[in-house]
Every structure is written in C-alpha cells, then in structure tokens.
Amino acid sequence: RIEAITKLREDDIVSLEFINFILGDLLGWGESRYVFDYNPDSKYVIKIDLSNYNANVMEYHIWNDIKETKHAKWFAPIKSMSPCGRIMLQEKCKFRDIEKYPKLIPSYLSDIKIDNFGWIGKRFVCLDYAGSNLITKGLTNKMQKVNWRWDNG
C-alpha cells in the first residue's frame, strides 16, 4: 500500500487529476481554510485547512460534542474528517437573502458574519463554528439579537 501511494504521489498528472476529481468549485476561503464543492457527492463541501490553527479539528470536536443535543439544530453536520484533520466533509448549506436570516440566534454563536450561516433544507445553521464561543460560554439557551452585516467591522 505504501509503495503504491508513493508512486501515485510522485506522478504529478495523477495527483492533479485526483484533486480535480474530488474538488469541485471553490466556494470560499478564510484565514485558515479553503472550501470546495465535493464532486463525488454534491450534498457536501470539503474544507481544507492549510494552517496551524486546526479549525477543522476544532469544528469536528464541537460537532461530536453537541450532535446528540438539542443545540445540534444550529450547526451544519460534519460527515467525516481525515486522520490529521486537514480535510473535512461537512453538509453543504445554501444561502438566501439576508432578510430571511433570523433576528435571534444562540449567544454561543459568536462569529456572526452572514457567510458563516446558511440553510440545510428549512433549517438555519452555522457552517463555520470553529471560532465560536462554545468553549468559554458553553451551550446555553441564551439568545442574542443579531444585526446582520457582511463583516464584523
């Protein structure tokens, strides 16, 4: 197995073709990650973390901690993550007009940028929650009023 993988990695054409086979359109990027459509299944996006911030790892652990709670409804589910955490599959969200965004969201969702939220079906969810205040605030029922805008500035 190791020999086969080494040969595949050394072949630039195969490596590039593999990347193009898996990655669809570039949907966005931030400080630490790139987000692409996941070609094998359009229900998902693939998040690639090239930093030492470990945003995928943080998000994955948050999801695993809350997925069996009533709070899970506010989060885009994560399907899987690579062993080192650099690559992660998450359910794909759709974006709608800003007027459809709710006026109240949980207080632990602290990185309140329009493009950090979207819909999975009829459910409004946070899709980028690695920077949320869950660690310091915990899962509370406290809600916060939101004045949606395109950036936090």
Tab-separated table of C-alpha atoms in Angstrom:
chain	number	residue	atom	x	y	z
A	1	ARG	CA	0.000	0.000	0.000
A	2	ILE	CA	2.747	2.459	0.935
A	3	GLU	CA	4.636	1.779	-2.275
A	4	ALA	CA	1.516	2.309	-4.391
A	5	ILE	CA	0.646	5.581	-2.626
A	6	THR	CA	4.225	6.812	-3.005
A	7	LYS	CA	4.109	6.121	-6.749
A	8	LEU	CA	0.770	7.910	-7.072
A	9	ARG	CA	2.042	10.961	-5.187
A	10	GLU	CA	5.144	11.148	-7.343
A	11	ASP	CA	3.052	11.250	-10.520
A	12	ASP	CA	2.093	14.917	-10.993
A	13	ILE	CA	-0.626	14.125	-13.525
A	14	VAL	CA	-2.324	11.563	-11.279
A	15	SER	CA	-2.064	13.886	-8.248
A	16	LEU	CA	-3.596	16.800	-10.147
A	17	GLU	CA	-6.262	14.605	-11.705
A	18	PHE	CA	-7.158	13.193	-8.282
A	19	ILE	CA	-7.505	16.703	-6.839
A	20	ASN	CA	-9.674	17.799	-9.768
A	21	PHE	CA	-11.773	14.636	-9.459
A	22	ILE	CA	-12.518	15.294	-5.769
A	23	LEU	CA	-12.662	19.088	-5.620
A	24	GLY	CA	-15.427	20.997	-7.343
A	25	ASP	CA	-15.807	24.763	-7.469
A	26	LEU	CA	-14.015	26.907	-4.919
A	27	LEU	CA	-16.854	28.248	-2.757
A	28	GLY	CA	-14.880	30.380	-0.345
A	29	TRP	CA	-11.865	30.812	1.861
A	30	GLY	CA	-10.879	32.375	5.125
A	31	GLU	CA	-7.890	32.795	7.396
A	32	SER	CA	-7.160	29.118	7.620
A	33	ARG	CA	-9.305	27.161	5.173
A	34	TYR	CA	-10.460	26.726	1.608
A	35	VAL	CA	-13.949	25.382	0.947
A	36	PHE	CA	-14.800	23.488	-2.236
A	37	ASP	CA	-17.792	21.649	-3.599
A	38	TYR	CA	-17.231	17.927	-3.073
A	39	ASN	CA	-17.532	16.384	-6.545
A	40	PRO	CA	-18.383	12.800	-5.503
A	41	ASP	CA	-21.473	13.993	-3.561
A	42	SER	CA	-22.980	17.464	-4.017
A	43	LYS	CA	-24.622	17.208	-0.580
A	44	TYR	CA	-21.221	18.027	0.958
A	45	VAL	CA	-18.422	20.550	0.893
A	46	ILE	CA	-14.796	19.740	1.539
A	47	LYS	CA	-12.898	22.048	3.877
A	48	ILE	CA	-9.122	22.047	3.560
A	49	ASP	CA	-7.107	23.562	6.403
A	50	LEU	CA	-3.592	24.605	5.409
A	51	SER	CA	-2.831	26.452	8.645
A	52	ASN	CA	-1.699	25.513	12.111
A	53	TYR	CA	-4.964	26.888	13.507
A	54	ASN	CA	-6.640	23.458	13.303
A	55	ALA	CA	-10.072	24.883	12.501
A	56	ASN	CA	-11.281	21.557	11.091
A	57	VAL	CA	-10.234	19.726	14.244
A	58	MET	CA	-11.953	22.289	16.458
A	59	GLU	CA	-15.146	22.170	14.398
A	60	TYR	CA	-15.130	18.368	14.325
A	61	HIS	CA	-14.793	18.148	18.115
A	62	ILE	CA	-17.536	20.726	18.634
A	63	TRP	CA	-19.840	18.763	16.323
A	64	ASN	CA	-19.124	15.472	18.081
A	65	ASP	CA	-19.771	17.063	21.460
A	66	ILE	CA	-23.123	18.609	20.504
A	67	LYS	CA	-24.550	16.331	17.799
A	68	GLU	CA	-26.764	14.425	20.271
A	69	THR	CA	-28.086	17.586	21.960
A	70	LYS	CA	-30.966	19.933	21.171
A	71	HIS	CA	-28.361	22.514	20.130
A	72	ALA	CA	-27.274	20.446	17.114
A	73	LYS	CA	-30.052	22.058	15.076
A	74	TRP	CA	-27.936	25.243	14.900
A	75	PHE	CA	-24.884	23.545	13.348
A	76	ALA	CA	-24.053	22.199	9.895
A	77	PRO	CA	-23.279	18.499	10.467
A	78	ILE	CA	-19.850	17.090	9.772
A	79	LYS	CA	-19.691	13.768	7.969
A	80	SER	CA	-16.019	12.906	8.363
A	81	MET	CA	-12.505	14.200	8.815
A	82	SER	CA	-9.099	12.942	7.713
A	83	PRO	CA	-6.837	11.466	10.420
A	84	CYS	CA	-4.666	14.600	10.676
A	85	GLY	CA	-7.626	16.982	10.423
A	86	ARG	CA	-6.536	18.839	7.321
A	87	ILE	CA	-9.518	17.639	5.246
A	88	MET	CA	-13.129	17.546	6.393
A	89	LEU	CA	-16.520	16.853	4.820
A	90	GLN	CA	-19.472	18.928	6.007
A	91	GLU	CA	-23.069	19.104	4.840
A	92	LYS	CA	-23.469	21.831	2.257
A	93	CYS	CA	-25.513	24.887	3.112
A	94	LYS	CA	-27.452	27.092	0.771
A	95	PHE	CA	-27.514	30.842	1.137
A	96	ARG	CA	-30.592	33.032	0.982
A	97	ASP	CA	-31.412	36.690	1.047
A	98	ILE	CA	-30.273	38.468	4.215
A	99	GLU	CA	-33.885	39.420	5.038
A	100	LYS	CA	-34.578	35.734	5.711
A	101	TYR	CA	-31.873	35.465	8.397
A	102	PRO	CA	-33.347	35.152	11.919
A	103	LYS	CA	-33.205	38.095	14.303
A	104	LEU	CA	-32.177	35.893	17.246
A	105	ILE	CA	-29.511	33.183	17.413
A	106	PRO	CA	-27.819	31.406	20.344
A	107	SER	CA	-25.281	33.552	22.191
A	108	TYR	CA	-22.557	30.906	21.793
A	109	LEU	CA	-22.512	31.516	18.027
A	110	SER	CA	-20.163	34.470	18.187
A	111	ASP	CA	-18.552	34.765	14.743
A	112	ILE	CA	-21.606	36.463	13.280
A	113	LYS	CA	-20.861	37.006	9.624
A	114	ILE	CA	-23.520	36.446	7.013
A	115	ASP	CA	-21.390	33.961	5.115
A	116	ASN	CA	-20.849	31.831	8.251
A	117	PHE	CA	-24.533	30.873	8.178
A	118	GLY	CA	-26.917	29.277	5.719
A	119	TRP	CA	-29.701	26.729	5.316
A	120	ILE	CA	-29.836	22.976	5.144
A	121	GLY	CA	-33.356	22.427	3.938
A	122	LYS	CA	-35.525	24.708	6.100
A	123	ARG	CA	-33.053	24.734	8.984
A	124	PHE	CA	-30.885	27.822	9.581
A	125	VAL	CA	-27.395	26.693	10.647
A	126	CYS	CA	-23.896	27.901	11.379
A	127	LEU	CA	-21.453	26.424	8.883
A	128	ASP	CA	-18.248	27.906	10.304
A	129	TYR	CA	-18.190	27.378	14.045
A	130	ALA	CA	-14.518	26.757	14.772
A	131	GLY	CA	-14.289	30.288	16.180
A	132	SER	CA	-17.473	30.175	18.252
A	133	ASN	CA	-17.562	30.905	21.969
A	134	LEU	CA	-18.717	27.415	22.905
A	135	ILE	CA	-15.553	26.760	24.856
A	136	THR	CA	-15.943	29.821	27.070
A	137	LYS	CA	-19.738	30.264	27.120
A	138	GLY	CA	-20.900	26.671	26.921
A	139	LEU	CA	-24.201	25.537	25.455
A	140	THR	CA	-26.765	27.879	26.908
A	141	ASN	CA	-30.317	28.716	25.953
A	142	LYS	CA	-29.478	32.422	25.965
A	143	MET	CA	-30.258	34.106	22.661
A	144	GLN	CA	-28.700	37.233	21.190
A	145	LYS	CA	-30.179	39.798	18.865
A	146	VAL	CA	-28.297	39.987	15.579
A	147	ASN	CA	-27.749	42.933	13.291
A	148	TRP	CA	-26.643	41.008	10.192
A	149	ARG	CA	-23.960	42.584	8.038
A	150	TRP	CA	-21.288	41.388	5.675
A	151	ASP	CA	-18.395	41.721	8.122
A	152	ASN	CA	-17.723	42.072	11.832
A	153	GLY	CA	-16.173	45.564	11.495
